CSV table of C-alpha atoms in Angstrom, one decimal:
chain,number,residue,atom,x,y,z
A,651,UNK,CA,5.8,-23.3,16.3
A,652,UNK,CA,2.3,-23.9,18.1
A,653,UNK,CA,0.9,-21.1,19.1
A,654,UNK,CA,2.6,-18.7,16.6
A,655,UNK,CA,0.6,-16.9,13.6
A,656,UNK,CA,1.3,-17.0,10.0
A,657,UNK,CA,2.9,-14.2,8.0
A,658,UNK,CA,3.8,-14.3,4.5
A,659,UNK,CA,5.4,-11.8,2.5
A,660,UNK,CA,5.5,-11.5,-1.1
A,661,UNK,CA,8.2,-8.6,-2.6
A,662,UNK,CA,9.7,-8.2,-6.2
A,663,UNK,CA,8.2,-6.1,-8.9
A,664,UNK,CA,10.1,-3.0,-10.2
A,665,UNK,CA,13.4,-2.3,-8.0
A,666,UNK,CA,12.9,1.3,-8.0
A,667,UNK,CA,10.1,0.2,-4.6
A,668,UNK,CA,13.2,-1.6,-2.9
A,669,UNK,CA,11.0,-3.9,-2.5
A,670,UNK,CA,13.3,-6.4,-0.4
A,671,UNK,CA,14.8,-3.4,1.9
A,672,UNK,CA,11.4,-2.6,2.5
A,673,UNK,CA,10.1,-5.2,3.3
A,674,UNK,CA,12.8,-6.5,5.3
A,675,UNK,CA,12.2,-3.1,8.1
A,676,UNK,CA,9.4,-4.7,8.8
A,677,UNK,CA,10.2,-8.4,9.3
A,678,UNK,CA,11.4,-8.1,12.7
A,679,UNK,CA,8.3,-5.9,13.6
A,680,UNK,CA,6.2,-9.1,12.7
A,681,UNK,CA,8.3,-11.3,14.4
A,682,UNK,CA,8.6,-9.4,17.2
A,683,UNK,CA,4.3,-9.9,17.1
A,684,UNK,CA,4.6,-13.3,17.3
A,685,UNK,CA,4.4,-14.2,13.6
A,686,UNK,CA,6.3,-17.0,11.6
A,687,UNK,CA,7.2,-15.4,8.4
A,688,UNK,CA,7.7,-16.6,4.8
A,689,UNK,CA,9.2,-14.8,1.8
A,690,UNK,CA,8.3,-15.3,-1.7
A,691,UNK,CA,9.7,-13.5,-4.8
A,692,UNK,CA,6.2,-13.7,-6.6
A,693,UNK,CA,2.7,-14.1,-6.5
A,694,UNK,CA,3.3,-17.8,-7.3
A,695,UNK,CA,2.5,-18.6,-3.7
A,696,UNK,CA,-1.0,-17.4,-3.9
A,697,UNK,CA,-1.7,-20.4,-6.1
A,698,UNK,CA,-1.0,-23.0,-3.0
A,699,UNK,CA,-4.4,-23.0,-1.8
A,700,UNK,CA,-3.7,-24.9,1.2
A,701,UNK,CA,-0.8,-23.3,2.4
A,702,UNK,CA,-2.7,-19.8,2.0
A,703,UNK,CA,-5.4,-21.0,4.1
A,704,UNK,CA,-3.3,-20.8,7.1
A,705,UNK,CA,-2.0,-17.5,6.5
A,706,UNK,CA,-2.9,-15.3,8.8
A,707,UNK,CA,-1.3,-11.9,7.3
A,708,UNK,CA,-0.4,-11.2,3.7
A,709,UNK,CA,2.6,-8.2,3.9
A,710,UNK,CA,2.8,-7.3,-0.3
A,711,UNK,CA,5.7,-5.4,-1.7
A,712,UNK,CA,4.7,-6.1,-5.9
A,713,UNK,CA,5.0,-2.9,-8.1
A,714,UNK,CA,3.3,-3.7,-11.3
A,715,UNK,CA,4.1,-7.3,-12.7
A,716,UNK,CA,1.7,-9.8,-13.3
A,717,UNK,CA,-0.6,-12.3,-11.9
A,718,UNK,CA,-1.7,-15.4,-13.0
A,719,UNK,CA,-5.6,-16.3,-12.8
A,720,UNK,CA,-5.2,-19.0,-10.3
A,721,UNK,CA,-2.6,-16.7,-8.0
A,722,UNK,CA,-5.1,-14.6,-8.1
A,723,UNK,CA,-8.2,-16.8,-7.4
A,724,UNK,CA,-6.1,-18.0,-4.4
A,725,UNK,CA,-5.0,-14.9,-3.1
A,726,UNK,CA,-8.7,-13.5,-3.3
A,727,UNK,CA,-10.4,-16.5,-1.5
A,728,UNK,CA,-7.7,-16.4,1.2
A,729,UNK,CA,-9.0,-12.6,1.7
A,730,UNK,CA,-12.4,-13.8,1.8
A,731,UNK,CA,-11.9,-16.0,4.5
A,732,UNK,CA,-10.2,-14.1,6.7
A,733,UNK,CA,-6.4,-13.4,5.7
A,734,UNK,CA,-5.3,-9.8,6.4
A,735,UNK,CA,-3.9,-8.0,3.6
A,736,UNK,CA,-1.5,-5.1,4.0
A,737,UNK,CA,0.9,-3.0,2.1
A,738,UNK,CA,2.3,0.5,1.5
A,739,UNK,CA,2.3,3.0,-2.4
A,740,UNK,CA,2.7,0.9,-5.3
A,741,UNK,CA,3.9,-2.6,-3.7
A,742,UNK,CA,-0.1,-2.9,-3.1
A,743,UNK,CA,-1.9,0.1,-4.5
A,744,UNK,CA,-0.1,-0.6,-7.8
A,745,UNK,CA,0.3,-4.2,-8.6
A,746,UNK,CA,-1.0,-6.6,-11.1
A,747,UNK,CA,-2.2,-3.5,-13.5
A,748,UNK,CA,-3.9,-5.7,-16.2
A,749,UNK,CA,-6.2,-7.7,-13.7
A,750,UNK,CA,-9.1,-5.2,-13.2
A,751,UNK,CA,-10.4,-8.2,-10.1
A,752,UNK,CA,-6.9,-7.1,-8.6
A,753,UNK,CA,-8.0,-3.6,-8.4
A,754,UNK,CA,-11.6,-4.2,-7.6
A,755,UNK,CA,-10.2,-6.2,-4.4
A,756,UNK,CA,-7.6,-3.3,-3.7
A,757,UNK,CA,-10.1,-0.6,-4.3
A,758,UNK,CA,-8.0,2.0,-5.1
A,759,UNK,CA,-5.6,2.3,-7.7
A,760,UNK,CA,-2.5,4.3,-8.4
A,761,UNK,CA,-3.3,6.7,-11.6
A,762,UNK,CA,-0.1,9.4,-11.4
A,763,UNK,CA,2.3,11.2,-9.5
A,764,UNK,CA,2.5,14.8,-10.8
A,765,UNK,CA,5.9,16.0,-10.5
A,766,UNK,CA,8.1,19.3,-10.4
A,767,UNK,CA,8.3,21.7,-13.3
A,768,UNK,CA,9.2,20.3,-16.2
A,769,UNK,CA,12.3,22.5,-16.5
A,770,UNK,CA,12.9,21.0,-13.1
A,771,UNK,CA,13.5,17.5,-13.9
A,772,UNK,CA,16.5,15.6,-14.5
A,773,UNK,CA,15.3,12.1,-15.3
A,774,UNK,CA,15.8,10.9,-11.9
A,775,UNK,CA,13.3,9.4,-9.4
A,776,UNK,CA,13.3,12.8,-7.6
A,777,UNK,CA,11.3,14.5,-11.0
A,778,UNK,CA,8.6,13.3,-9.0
A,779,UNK,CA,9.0,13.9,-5.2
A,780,UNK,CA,6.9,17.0,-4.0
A,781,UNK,CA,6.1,18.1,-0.5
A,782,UNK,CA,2.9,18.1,0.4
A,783,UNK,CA,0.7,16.9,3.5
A,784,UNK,CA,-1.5,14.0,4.6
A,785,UNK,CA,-4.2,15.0,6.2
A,786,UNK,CA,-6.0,12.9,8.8
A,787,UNK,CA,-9.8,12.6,8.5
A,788,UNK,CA,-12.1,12.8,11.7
A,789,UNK,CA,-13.2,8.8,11.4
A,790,UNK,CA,-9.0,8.8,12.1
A,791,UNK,CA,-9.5,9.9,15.3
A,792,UNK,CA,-10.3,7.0,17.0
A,793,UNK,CA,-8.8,3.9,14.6
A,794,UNK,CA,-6.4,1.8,16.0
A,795,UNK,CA,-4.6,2.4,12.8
A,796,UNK,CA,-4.6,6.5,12.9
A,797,UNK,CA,-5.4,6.6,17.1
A,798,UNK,CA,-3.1,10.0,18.3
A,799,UNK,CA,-1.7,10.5,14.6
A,800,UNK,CA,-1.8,14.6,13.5
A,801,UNK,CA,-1.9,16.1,9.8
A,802,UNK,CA,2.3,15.6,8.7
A,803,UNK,CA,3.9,16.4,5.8
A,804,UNK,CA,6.5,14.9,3.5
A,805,UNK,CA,8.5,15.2,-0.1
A,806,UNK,CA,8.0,12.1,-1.5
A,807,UNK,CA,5.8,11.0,-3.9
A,808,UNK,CA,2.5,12.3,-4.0
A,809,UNK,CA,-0.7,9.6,-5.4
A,810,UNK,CA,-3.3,10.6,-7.3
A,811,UNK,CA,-5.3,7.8,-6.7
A,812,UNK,CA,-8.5,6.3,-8.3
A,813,UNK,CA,-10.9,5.0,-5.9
A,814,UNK,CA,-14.6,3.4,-5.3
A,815,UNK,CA,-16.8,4.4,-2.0
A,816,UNK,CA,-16.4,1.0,-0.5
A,817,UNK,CA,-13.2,2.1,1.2
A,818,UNK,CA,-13.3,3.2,4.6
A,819,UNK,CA,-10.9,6.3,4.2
A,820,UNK,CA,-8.8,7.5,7.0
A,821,UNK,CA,-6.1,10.0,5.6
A,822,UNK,CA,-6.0,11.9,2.3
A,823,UNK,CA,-3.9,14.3,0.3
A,824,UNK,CA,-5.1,16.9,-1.6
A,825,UNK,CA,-3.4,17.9,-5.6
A,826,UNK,CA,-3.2,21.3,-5.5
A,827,UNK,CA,-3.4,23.3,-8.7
A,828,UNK,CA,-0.3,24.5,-10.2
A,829,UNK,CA,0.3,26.8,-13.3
A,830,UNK,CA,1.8,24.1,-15.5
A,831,UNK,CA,-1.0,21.9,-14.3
A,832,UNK,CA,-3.6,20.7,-16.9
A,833,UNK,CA,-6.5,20.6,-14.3
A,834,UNK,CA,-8.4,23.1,-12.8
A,835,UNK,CA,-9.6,22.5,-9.4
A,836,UNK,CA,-7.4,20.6,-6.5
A,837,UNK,CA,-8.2,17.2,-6.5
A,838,UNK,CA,-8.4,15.2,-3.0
A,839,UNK,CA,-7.2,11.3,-3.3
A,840,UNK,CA,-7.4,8.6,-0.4
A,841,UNK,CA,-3.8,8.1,1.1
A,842,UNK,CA,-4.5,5.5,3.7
A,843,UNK,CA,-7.6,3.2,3.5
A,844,UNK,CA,-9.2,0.1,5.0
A,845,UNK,CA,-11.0,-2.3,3.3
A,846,UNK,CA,-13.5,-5.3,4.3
A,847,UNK,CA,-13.6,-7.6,2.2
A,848,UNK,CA,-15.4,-11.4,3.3
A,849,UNK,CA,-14.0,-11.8,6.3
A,850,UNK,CA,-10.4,-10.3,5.2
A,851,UNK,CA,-9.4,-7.0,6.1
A,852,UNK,CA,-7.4,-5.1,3.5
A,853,UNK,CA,-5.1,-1.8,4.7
A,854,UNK,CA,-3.9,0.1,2.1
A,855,UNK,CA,-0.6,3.6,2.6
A,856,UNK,CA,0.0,5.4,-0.3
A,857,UNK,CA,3.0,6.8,1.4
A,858,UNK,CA,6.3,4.4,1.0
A,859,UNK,CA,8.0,4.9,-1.9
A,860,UNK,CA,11.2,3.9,-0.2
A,861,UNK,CA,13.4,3.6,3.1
A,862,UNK,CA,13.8,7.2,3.3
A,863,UNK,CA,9.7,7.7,3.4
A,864,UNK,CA,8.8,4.1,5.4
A,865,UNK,CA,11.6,5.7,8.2
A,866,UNK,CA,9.4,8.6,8.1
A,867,UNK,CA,8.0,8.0,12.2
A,868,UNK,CA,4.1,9.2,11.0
A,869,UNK,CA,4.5,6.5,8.1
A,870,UNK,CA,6.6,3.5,10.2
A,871,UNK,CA,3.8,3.9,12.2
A,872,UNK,CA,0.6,3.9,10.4
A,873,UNK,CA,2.0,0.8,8.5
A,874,UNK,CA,3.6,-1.5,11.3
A,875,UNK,CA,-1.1,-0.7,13.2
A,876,UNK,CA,-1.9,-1.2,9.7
A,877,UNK,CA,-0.1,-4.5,9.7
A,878,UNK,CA,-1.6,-6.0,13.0
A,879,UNK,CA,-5.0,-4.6,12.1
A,880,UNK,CA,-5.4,-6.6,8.7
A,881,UNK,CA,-4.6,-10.2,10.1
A,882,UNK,CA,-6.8,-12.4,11.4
């Protein structure tokens, strides 16, 4: 439809993400925005250079898995001339582990998720949700992405993530040190990020690790500004 913008959205990777439920919340949002939207089960799509040179918006749901060189060529250039790219905890901050480019373009990268006490865990997903709090940073005060948002706190997933200085941070979470910790001072990670890259914008939330944290009102919201403000 004339007029409309182009969104594409590309979900699989490990289930664990709910990669499809997930993504699908926020389908009607970009409808809603005016945006034509296309689903793809893999990063196969990137390769279609011509198609991805319309895309205005890039939505990503891909834990891990793999990338081929081209996908990724495409996907990169598409960035570089202006396609927003967006997405939420490991569907974005975790994908495509063995292309280091991948994680240079991401600029940060998921490293762990320290967990309860060992004699706490079961061997379920839940080992691994702690509360703790994201806490907004004063360049947050006045992003559309962050504009009115206050510190919150959640039990979810935590990320310890590893980052470079050319992300423009607006949120972070702090690893505090507990006795059965190995390390010995707290450790402060990025939880939301931007990223300029060409004339692409990148938004990265480490929050998300399923429907129960993206219905989370702090967290629906950060993501559905973060959408809008990555596309062209």
């Amino acid at each position: 439809m004339t007029g409309k913008k182009s969104a594409l959205v590309v979900r699989g990777g490990w289930d664990g993400h709910q990669p499809v439920e997930a993504t699908d919340r926020f389908i009607p949002f970009l409808e809603g925005n005016g945006y034509n939207v296309r689903v793809e089960d893999s990063p196969k799509i990137y390769g279609d250079t011509d198609y991805m040179a319309g895309v205005d918006l890039i939505m990503q749901c891909m834990t891990m898995s793999t990338i081929e060189r081209d996908e990724f060529n495409g996907l990169r250039t598409a960035v570089e001339n202006g396609t927003g790219l967006a997405g939420w905890h490991g569907g974005i901050a975790d994908s495509y582990r063995n292309t280091s480019d991948y994680l240079h373009l991401i600029g940060g990268q998921f490293a762990c998720h320290p967990g309860k006490h060992p004699d706490e865990r079961t061997g379920a997903q839940a080992d691994n949700y702690v509360p703790y709090t994201v806490n907004m940073l004063p360049a947050a005060a006045d992003h559309p992405i962050t504009r009115g948002l206050s510190d919150f706190d959640l039990v979810t997933e935590q990320y310890w993530v590893l980052a470079d200085d050319y992300i423009d941070v607006l949120a972070t979470t702090t690893q505090k040190v507990r006795p059965w910790d190995p390390w010995n001072r707290e450790v402060t990670s990025p939880a939301v990020w931007t990223r300029q890259w060409g004339q692409g914008r990148i938004f990265v939330c480490t929050p998300g690790h399923n429907l129960k944290v993206l219905e989370d009102a702090n967290v629906n919201t950060l993501i559905e500004r973060g959408l809008l403000w990555a596309s062209r």
